[in-house]
């Protein structure tokens, strides 16, 4: 019965798996919605990517979602959003990741206009370091774009959304 309120953005006091209290809706994409949540014991803010309930019975969609979780979990780099957990609560398949307090580069350009070449180069270099790490772990992102590059408040670029990632060595 939580599906409708969650997807309509009514997330007050909603808890997933007894661990994560959903605080707010951060956004939605083609395959999932993303929410800001807090781990109830650790009091750590996280981002939770939730597979839409209508896709929970689609084995292909669930497999793709789990493939993204494995891809993110295989990577540990300061320029890649970290994965903390993957779980299922009733009809909700969800991936728990690091919450990045900031904006994606697409929004930055939309709000503030064109970046200087130096600034764009600095952000591109950070993304390249994260992509190099992913490649060394046998992963290709396949969807790098400004909307998938988050800039945190310290100026660090973090790659997110491994939904289309391809693992070379996956069985």
PDB file of C-alpha atoms in Angstrom:
ATOM      1  CA  UNK A   1       0.000   0.000   0.000  1.00  0.00           C
ATOM      2  CA  UNK A   2       3.048   2.292   0.158  1.00  0.00           C
ATOM      3  CA  UNK A   3       3.556   2.314  -3.623  1.00  0.00           C
ATOM      4  CA  UNK A   4       1.182   5.151  -4.505  1.00  0.00           C
ATOM      5  CA  UNK A   5       2.258   7.575  -1.761  1.00  0.00           C
ATOM      6  CA  UNK A   6       5.934   6.872  -2.483  1.00  0.00           C
ATOM      7  CA  UNK A   7       5.622   7.424  -6.230  1.00  0.00           C
ATOM      8  CA  UNK A   8       3.482  10.549  -5.738  1.00  0.00           C
ATOM      9  CA  UNK A   9       6.183  12.068  -3.571  1.00  0.00           C
ATOM     10  CA  UNK A  10       4.340  11.614  -0.245  1.00  0.00           C
ATOM     11  CA  UNK A  11       7.291  10.149   1.613  1.00  0.00           C
ATOM     12  CA  UNK A  12       6.853  11.431   5.155  1.00  0.00           C
ATOM     13  CA  UNK A  13       7.845   8.777   7.692  1.00  0.00           C
ATOM     14  CA  UNK A  14       8.138   6.058   5.070  1.00  0.00           C
ATOM     15  CA  UNK A  15      10.688   3.381   6.039  1.00  0.00           C
ATOM     16  CA  UNK A  16      12.314   0.782   3.759  1.00  0.00           C
ATOM     17  CA  UNK A  17      13.442  -2.563   5.228  1.00  0.00           C
ATOM     18  CA  UNK A  18      13.115  -1.128   8.696  1.00  0.00           C
ATOM     19  CA  UNK A  19      16.450   0.670   8.168  1.00  0.00           C
ATOM     20  CA  UNK A  20      16.029   3.656   5.854  1.00  0.00           C
ATOM     21  CA  UNK A  21      13.664   6.539   6.598  1.00  0.00           C
ATOM     22  CA  UNK A  22      12.738   8.240   3.335  1.00  0.00           C
ATOM     23  CA  UNK A  23      13.011  12.033   3.651  1.00  0.00           C
ATOM     24  CA  UNK A  24      12.395  13.456   0.194  1.00  0.00           C
ATOM     25  CA  UNK A  25      12.175  12.680  -3.501  1.00  0.00           C
ATOM     26  CA  UNK A  26      15.319  13.726  -5.375  1.00  0.00           C
ATOM     27  CA  UNK A  27      14.257  12.842  -8.907  1.00  0.00           C
ATOM     28  CA  UNK A  28      13.167  10.213 -11.357  1.00  0.00           C
ATOM     29  CA  UNK A  29      14.599   8.663 -14.483  1.00  0.00           C
ATOM     30  CA  UNK A  30      13.509   6.162 -17.059  1.00  0.00           C
ATOM     31  CA  UNK A  31      14.055   3.098 -14.878  1.00  0.00           C
ATOM     32  CA  UNK A  32      13.774   4.351 -11.287  1.00  0.00           C
ATOM     33  CA  UNK A  33      12.982   7.076  -8.796  1.00  0.00           C
ATOM     34  CA  UNK A  34      15.634   8.394  -6.409  1.00  0.00           C
ATOM     35  CA  UNK A  35      14.940   9.438  -2.838  1.00  0.00           C
ATOM     36  CA  UNK A  36      16.916  11.058  -0.046  1.00  0.00           C
ATOM     37  CA  UNK A  37      16.842   8.843   3.020  1.00  0.00           C
ATOM     38  CA  UNK A  38      18.551   8.426   6.342  1.00  0.00           C
ATOM     39  CA  UNK A  39      19.806   5.210   7.889  1.00  0.00           C
ATOM     40  CA  UNK A  40      17.826   5.054  11.130  1.00  0.00           C
ATOM     41  CA  UNK A  41      20.679   3.788  13.330  1.00  0.00           C
ATOM     42  CA  UNK A  42      23.744   5.346  11.698  1.00  0.00           C
ATOM     43  CA  UNK A  43      21.943   8.641  10.893  1.00  0.00           C
ATOM     44  CA  UNK A  44      23.814   8.732   7.582  1.00  0.00           C
ATOM     45  CA  UNK A  45      22.032  10.380   4.664  1.00  0.00           C
ATOM     46  CA  UNK A  46      21.920   8.241   1.557  1.00  0.00           C
ATOM     47  CA  UNK A  47      20.329   8.221  -1.881  1.00  0.00           C
ATOM     48  CA  UNK A  48      17.963   5.350  -2.574  1.00  0.00           C
ATOM     49  CA  UNK A  49      17.217   4.346  -6.144  1.00  0.00           C
ATOM     50  CA  UNK A  50      13.907   2.452  -6.279  1.00  0.00           C
ATOM     51  CA  UNK A  51      12.808   0.266  -9.169  1.00  0.00           C
ATOM     52  CA  UNK A  52       9.183   1.136 -10.015  1.00  0.00           C
ATOM     53  CA  UNK A  53       6.807  -1.414  -8.461  1.00  0.00           C
ATOM     54  CA  UNK A  54       5.225  -2.139 -11.853  1.00  0.00           C
ATOM     55  CA  UNK A  55       8.642  -3.423 -12.995  1.00  0.00           C
ATOM     56  CA  UNK A  56       9.254  -5.592  -9.922  1.00  0.00           C
ATOM     57  CA  UNK A  57       7.606  -8.579 -11.628  1.00  0.00           C
ATOM     58  CA  UNK A  58       9.669  -8.141 -14.795  1.00  0.00           C
ATOM     59  CA  UNK A  59      12.687 -10.498 -14.463  1.00  0.00           C
ATOM     60  CA  UNK A  60      14.617  -8.566 -17.117  1.00  0.00           C
ATOM     61  CA  UNK A  61      14.141  -5.233 -15.304  1.00  0.00           C
ATOM     62  CA  UNK A  62      15.081  -6.749 -11.930  1.00  0.00           C
ATOM     63  CA  UNK A  63      18.164  -8.384 -13.479  1.00  0.00           C
ATOM     64  CA  UNK A  64      19.230  -5.071 -15.022  1.00  0.00           C
ATOM     65  CA  UNK A  65      18.711  -3.331 -11.672  1.00  0.00           C
ATOM     66  CA  UNK A  66      20.823  -5.951  -9.870  1.00  0.00           C
ATOM     67  CA  UNK A  67      23.484  -5.688 -12.591  1.00  0.00           C
ATOM     68  CA  UNK A  68      23.730  -1.956 -11.851  1.00  0.00           C
ATOM     69  CA  UNK A  69      24.088  -2.709  -8.128  1.00  0.00           C
ATOM     70  CA  UNK A  70      26.938  -5.160  -8.831  1.00  0.00           C
ATOM     71  CA  UNK A  71      28.631  -2.647 -11.131  1.00  0.00           C
ATOM     72  CA  UNK A  72      28.530   0.142  -8.554  1.00  0.00           C
ATOM     73  CA  UNK A  73      29.588  -2.189  -5.733  1.00  0.00           C
ATOM     74  CA  UNK A  74      32.705  -3.225  -7.673  1.00  0.00           C
ATOM     75  CA  UNK A  75      33.977   0.366  -7.771  1.00  0.00           C
ATOM     76  CA  UNK A  76      35.713   2.298  -4.993  1.00  0.00           C
ATOM     77  CA  UNK A  77      36.945   5.673  -6.210  1.00  0.00           C
ATOM     78  CA  UNK A  78      36.514   9.283  -5.041  1.00  0.00           C
ATOM     79  CA  UNK A  79      35.013  10.232  -8.427  1.00  0.00           C
ATOM     80  CA  UNK A  80      32.343   7.510  -8.432  1.00  0.00           C
ATOM     81  CA  UNK A  81      29.228   7.468  -6.254  1.00  0.00           C
ATOM     82  CA  UNK A  82      29.678   4.657  -3.713  1.00  0.00           C
ATOM     83  CA  UNK A  83      27.154   1.835  -3.225  1.00  0.00           C
ATOM     84  CA  UNK A  84      26.224   0.847   0.321  1.00  0.00           C
ATOM     85  CA  UNK A  85      23.392  -1.676   0.050  1.00  0.00           C
ATOM     86  CA  UNK A  86      20.872  -3.379  -2.225  1.00  0.00           C
ATOM     87  CA  UNK A  87      17.673  -4.824  -0.840  1.00  0.00           C
ATOM     88  CA  UNK A  88      14.036  -5.703  -1.421  1.00  0.00           C
ATOM     89  CA  UNK A  89      11.160  -4.583   0.774  1.00  0.00           C
ATOM     90  CA  UNK A  90       7.919  -6.138  -0.405  1.00  0.00           C
ATOM     91  CA  UNK A  91       7.559  -5.026  -4.006  1.00  0.00           C
ATOM     92  CA  UNK A  92      10.368  -2.445  -3.762  1.00  0.00           C
ATOM     93  CA  UNK A  93      13.787  -3.324  -5.145  1.00  0.00           C
ATOM     94  CA  UNK A  94      16.204  -0.597  -4.126  1.00  0.00           C
ATOM     95  CA  UNK A  95      19.854   0.392  -4.308  1.00  0.00           C
ATOM     96  CA  UNK A  96      21.368   2.506  -1.516  1.00  0.00           C
ATOM     97  CA  UNK A  97      24.214   4.809  -2.536  1.00  0.00           C
ATOM     98  CA  UNK A  98      26.224   7.708  -1.250  1.00  0.00           C
ATOM     99  CA  UNK A  99      24.200  10.920  -1.153  1.00  0.00           C
ATOM    100  CA  UNK A 100      26.024  13.679  -3.000  1.00  0.00           C
ATOM    101  CA  UNK A 101      24.987  17.117  -1.780  1.00  0.00           C
ATOM    102  CA  UNK A 102      25.262  19.160  -4.941  1.00  0.00           C
ATOM    103  CA  UNK A 103      24.059  19.423  -8.552  1.00  0.00           C
ATOM    104  CA  UNK A 104      24.742  17.590 -11.771  1.00  0.00           C
ATOM    105  CA  UNK A 105      26.737  19.398 -14.457  1.00  0.00           C
ATOM    106  CA  UNK A 106      23.729  19.642 -16.787  1.00  0.00           C
ATOM    107  CA  UNK A 107      21.860  21.648 -14.130  1.00  0.00           C
ATOM    108  CA  UNK A 108      24.951  23.765 -13.451  1.00  0.00           C
ATOM    109  CA  UNK A 109      25.166  24.845 -17.093  1.00  0.00           C
ATOM    110  CA  UNK A 110      21.405  25.388 -17.316  1.00  0.00           C
ATOM    111  CA  UNK A 111      21.440  27.605 -14.207  1.00  0.00           C
ATOM    112  CA  UNK A 112      24.755  29.440 -14.641  1.00  0.00           C
ATOM    113  CA  UNK A 113      25.554  29.248 -18.338  1.00  0.00           C
ATOM    114  CA  UNK A 114      28.664  28.071 -20.086  1.00  0.00           C
ATOM    115  CA  UNK A 115      31.705  27.093 -18.020  1.00  0.00           C
ATOM    116  CA  UNK A 116      35.174  28.408 -18.646  1.00  0.00           C
ATOM    117  CA  UNK A 117      37.407  25.953 -20.525  1.00  0.00           C
ATOM    118  CA  UNK A 118      39.583  25.610 -17.411  1.00  0.00           C
ATOM    119  CA  UNK A 119      36.653  24.699 -15.207  1.00  0.00           C
ATOM    120  CA  UNK A 120      35.173  22.291 -17.770  1.00  0.00           C
ATOM    121  CA  UNK A 121      38.601  20.680 -18.177  1.00  0.00           C
ATOM    122  CA  UNK A 122      38.977  20.277 -14.412  1.00  0.00           C
ATOM    123  CA  UNK A 123      35.605  18.495 -14.165  1.00  0.00           C
ATOM    124  CA  UNK A 124      36.313  16.391 -17.257  1.00  0.00           C
ATOM    125  CA  UNK A 125      39.657  15.283 -15.807  1.00  0.00           C
ATOM    126  CA  UNK A 126      37.946  14.147 -12.584  1.00  0.00           C
ATOM    127  CA  UNK A 127      35.337  12.193 -14.562  1.00  0.00           C
ATOM    128  CA  UNK A 128      38.121  10.631 -16.625  1.00  0.00           C
ATOM    129  CA  UNK A 129      39.856   9.424 -13.445  1.00  0.00           C
ATOM    130  CA  UNK A 130      36.635   7.741 -12.321  1.00  0.00           C
ATOM    131  CA  UNK A 131      36.099   6.199 -15.765  1.00  0.00           C
ATOM    132  CA  UNK A 132      39.688   4.944 -15.796  1.00  0.00           C
ATOM    133  CA  UNK A 133      39.080   3.205 -12.469  1.00  0.00           C
ATOM    134  CA  UNK A 134      35.863   1.653 -13.838  1.00  0.00           C
ATOM    135  CA  UNK A 135      37.712   0.449 -16.945  1.00  0.00           C
ATOM    136  CA  UNK A 136      40.451  -1.085 -14.801  1.00  0.00           C
ATOM    137  CA  UNK A 137      37.716  -3.015 -12.968  1.00  0.00           C
ATOM    138  CA  UNK A 138      36.329  -4.266 -16.301  1.00  0.00           C
ATOM    139  CA  UNK A 139      33.376  -1.903 -16.561  1.00  0.00           C
ATOM    140  CA  UNK A 140      32.175   0.429 -19.309  1.00  0.00           C
ATOM    141  CA  UNK A 141      29.653   3.088 -18.195  1.00  0.00           C
ATOM    142  CA  UNK A 142      27.936   3.574 -21.612  1.00  0.00           C
ATOM    143  CA  UNK A 143      25.932   6.655 -20.527  1.00  0.00           C
ATOM    144  CA  UNK A 144      28.373   9.417 -19.629  1.00  0.00           C
ATOM    145  CA  UNK A 145      26.719  12.812 -19.971  1.00  0.00           C
ATOM    146  CA  UNK A 146      26.585  16.005 -17.869  1.00  0.00           C
ATOM    147  CA  UNK A 147      23.406  14.844 -16.082  1.00  0.00           C
ATOM    148  CA  UNK A 148      25.304  11.769 -14.788  1.00  0.00           C
ATOM    149  CA  UNK A 149      28.165  13.812 -13.324  1.00  0.00           C
ATOM    150  CA  UNK A 150      27.421  15.229  -9.881  1.00  0.00           C
ATOM    151  CA  UNK A 151      29.423  18.111  -8.449  1.00  0.00           C
ATOM    152  CA  UNK A 152      29.525  18.104  -4.658  1.00  0.00           C
ATOM    153  CA  UNK A 153      30.000  21.184  -2.495  1.00  0.00           C
ATOM    154  CA  UNK A 154      33.777  20.648  -2.305  1.00  0.00           C
ATOM    155  CA  UNK A 155      34.202  20.686  -6.105  1.00  0.00           C
ATOM    156  CA  UNK A 156      34.526  16.925  -6.534  1.00  0.00           C
ATOM    157  CA  UNK A 157      32.856  15.352  -9.570  1.00  0.00           C
ATOM    158  CA  UNK A 158      31.185  11.990  -8.953  1.00  0.00           C
ATOM    159  CA  UNK A 159      29.930   9.657 -11.671  1.00  0.00           C
ATOM    160  CA  UNK A 160      26.538   8.090 -11.116  1.00  0.00           C
ATOM    161  CA  UNK A 161      23.912   5.981 -12.873  1.00  0.00           C
ATOM    162  CA  UNK A 162      25.491   2.704 -13.840  1.00  0.00           C
ATOM    163  CA  UNK A 163      22.168   1.454 -15.221  1.00  0.00           C
ATOM    164  CA  UNK A 164      23.632   0.874 -18.692  1.00  0.00           C
ATOM    165  CA  UNK A 165      27.049  -0.276 -17.456  1.00  0.00           C
ATOM    166  CA  UNK A 166      28.567  -3.348 -19.013  1.00  0.00           C
ATOM    167  CA  UNK A 167      30.773  -5.625 -16.948  1.00  0.00           C
ATOM    168  CA  UNK A 168      33.359  -7.421 -19.113  1.00  0.00           C
ATOM    169  CA  UNK A 169      33.867 -10.350 -16.744  1.00  0.00           C
ATOM    170  CA  UNK A 170      30.313 -10.965 -15.506  1.00  0.00           C
ATOM    171  CA  UNK A 171      29.123 -14.537 -15.859  1.00  0.00           C
TER     172      UNK A 171
END
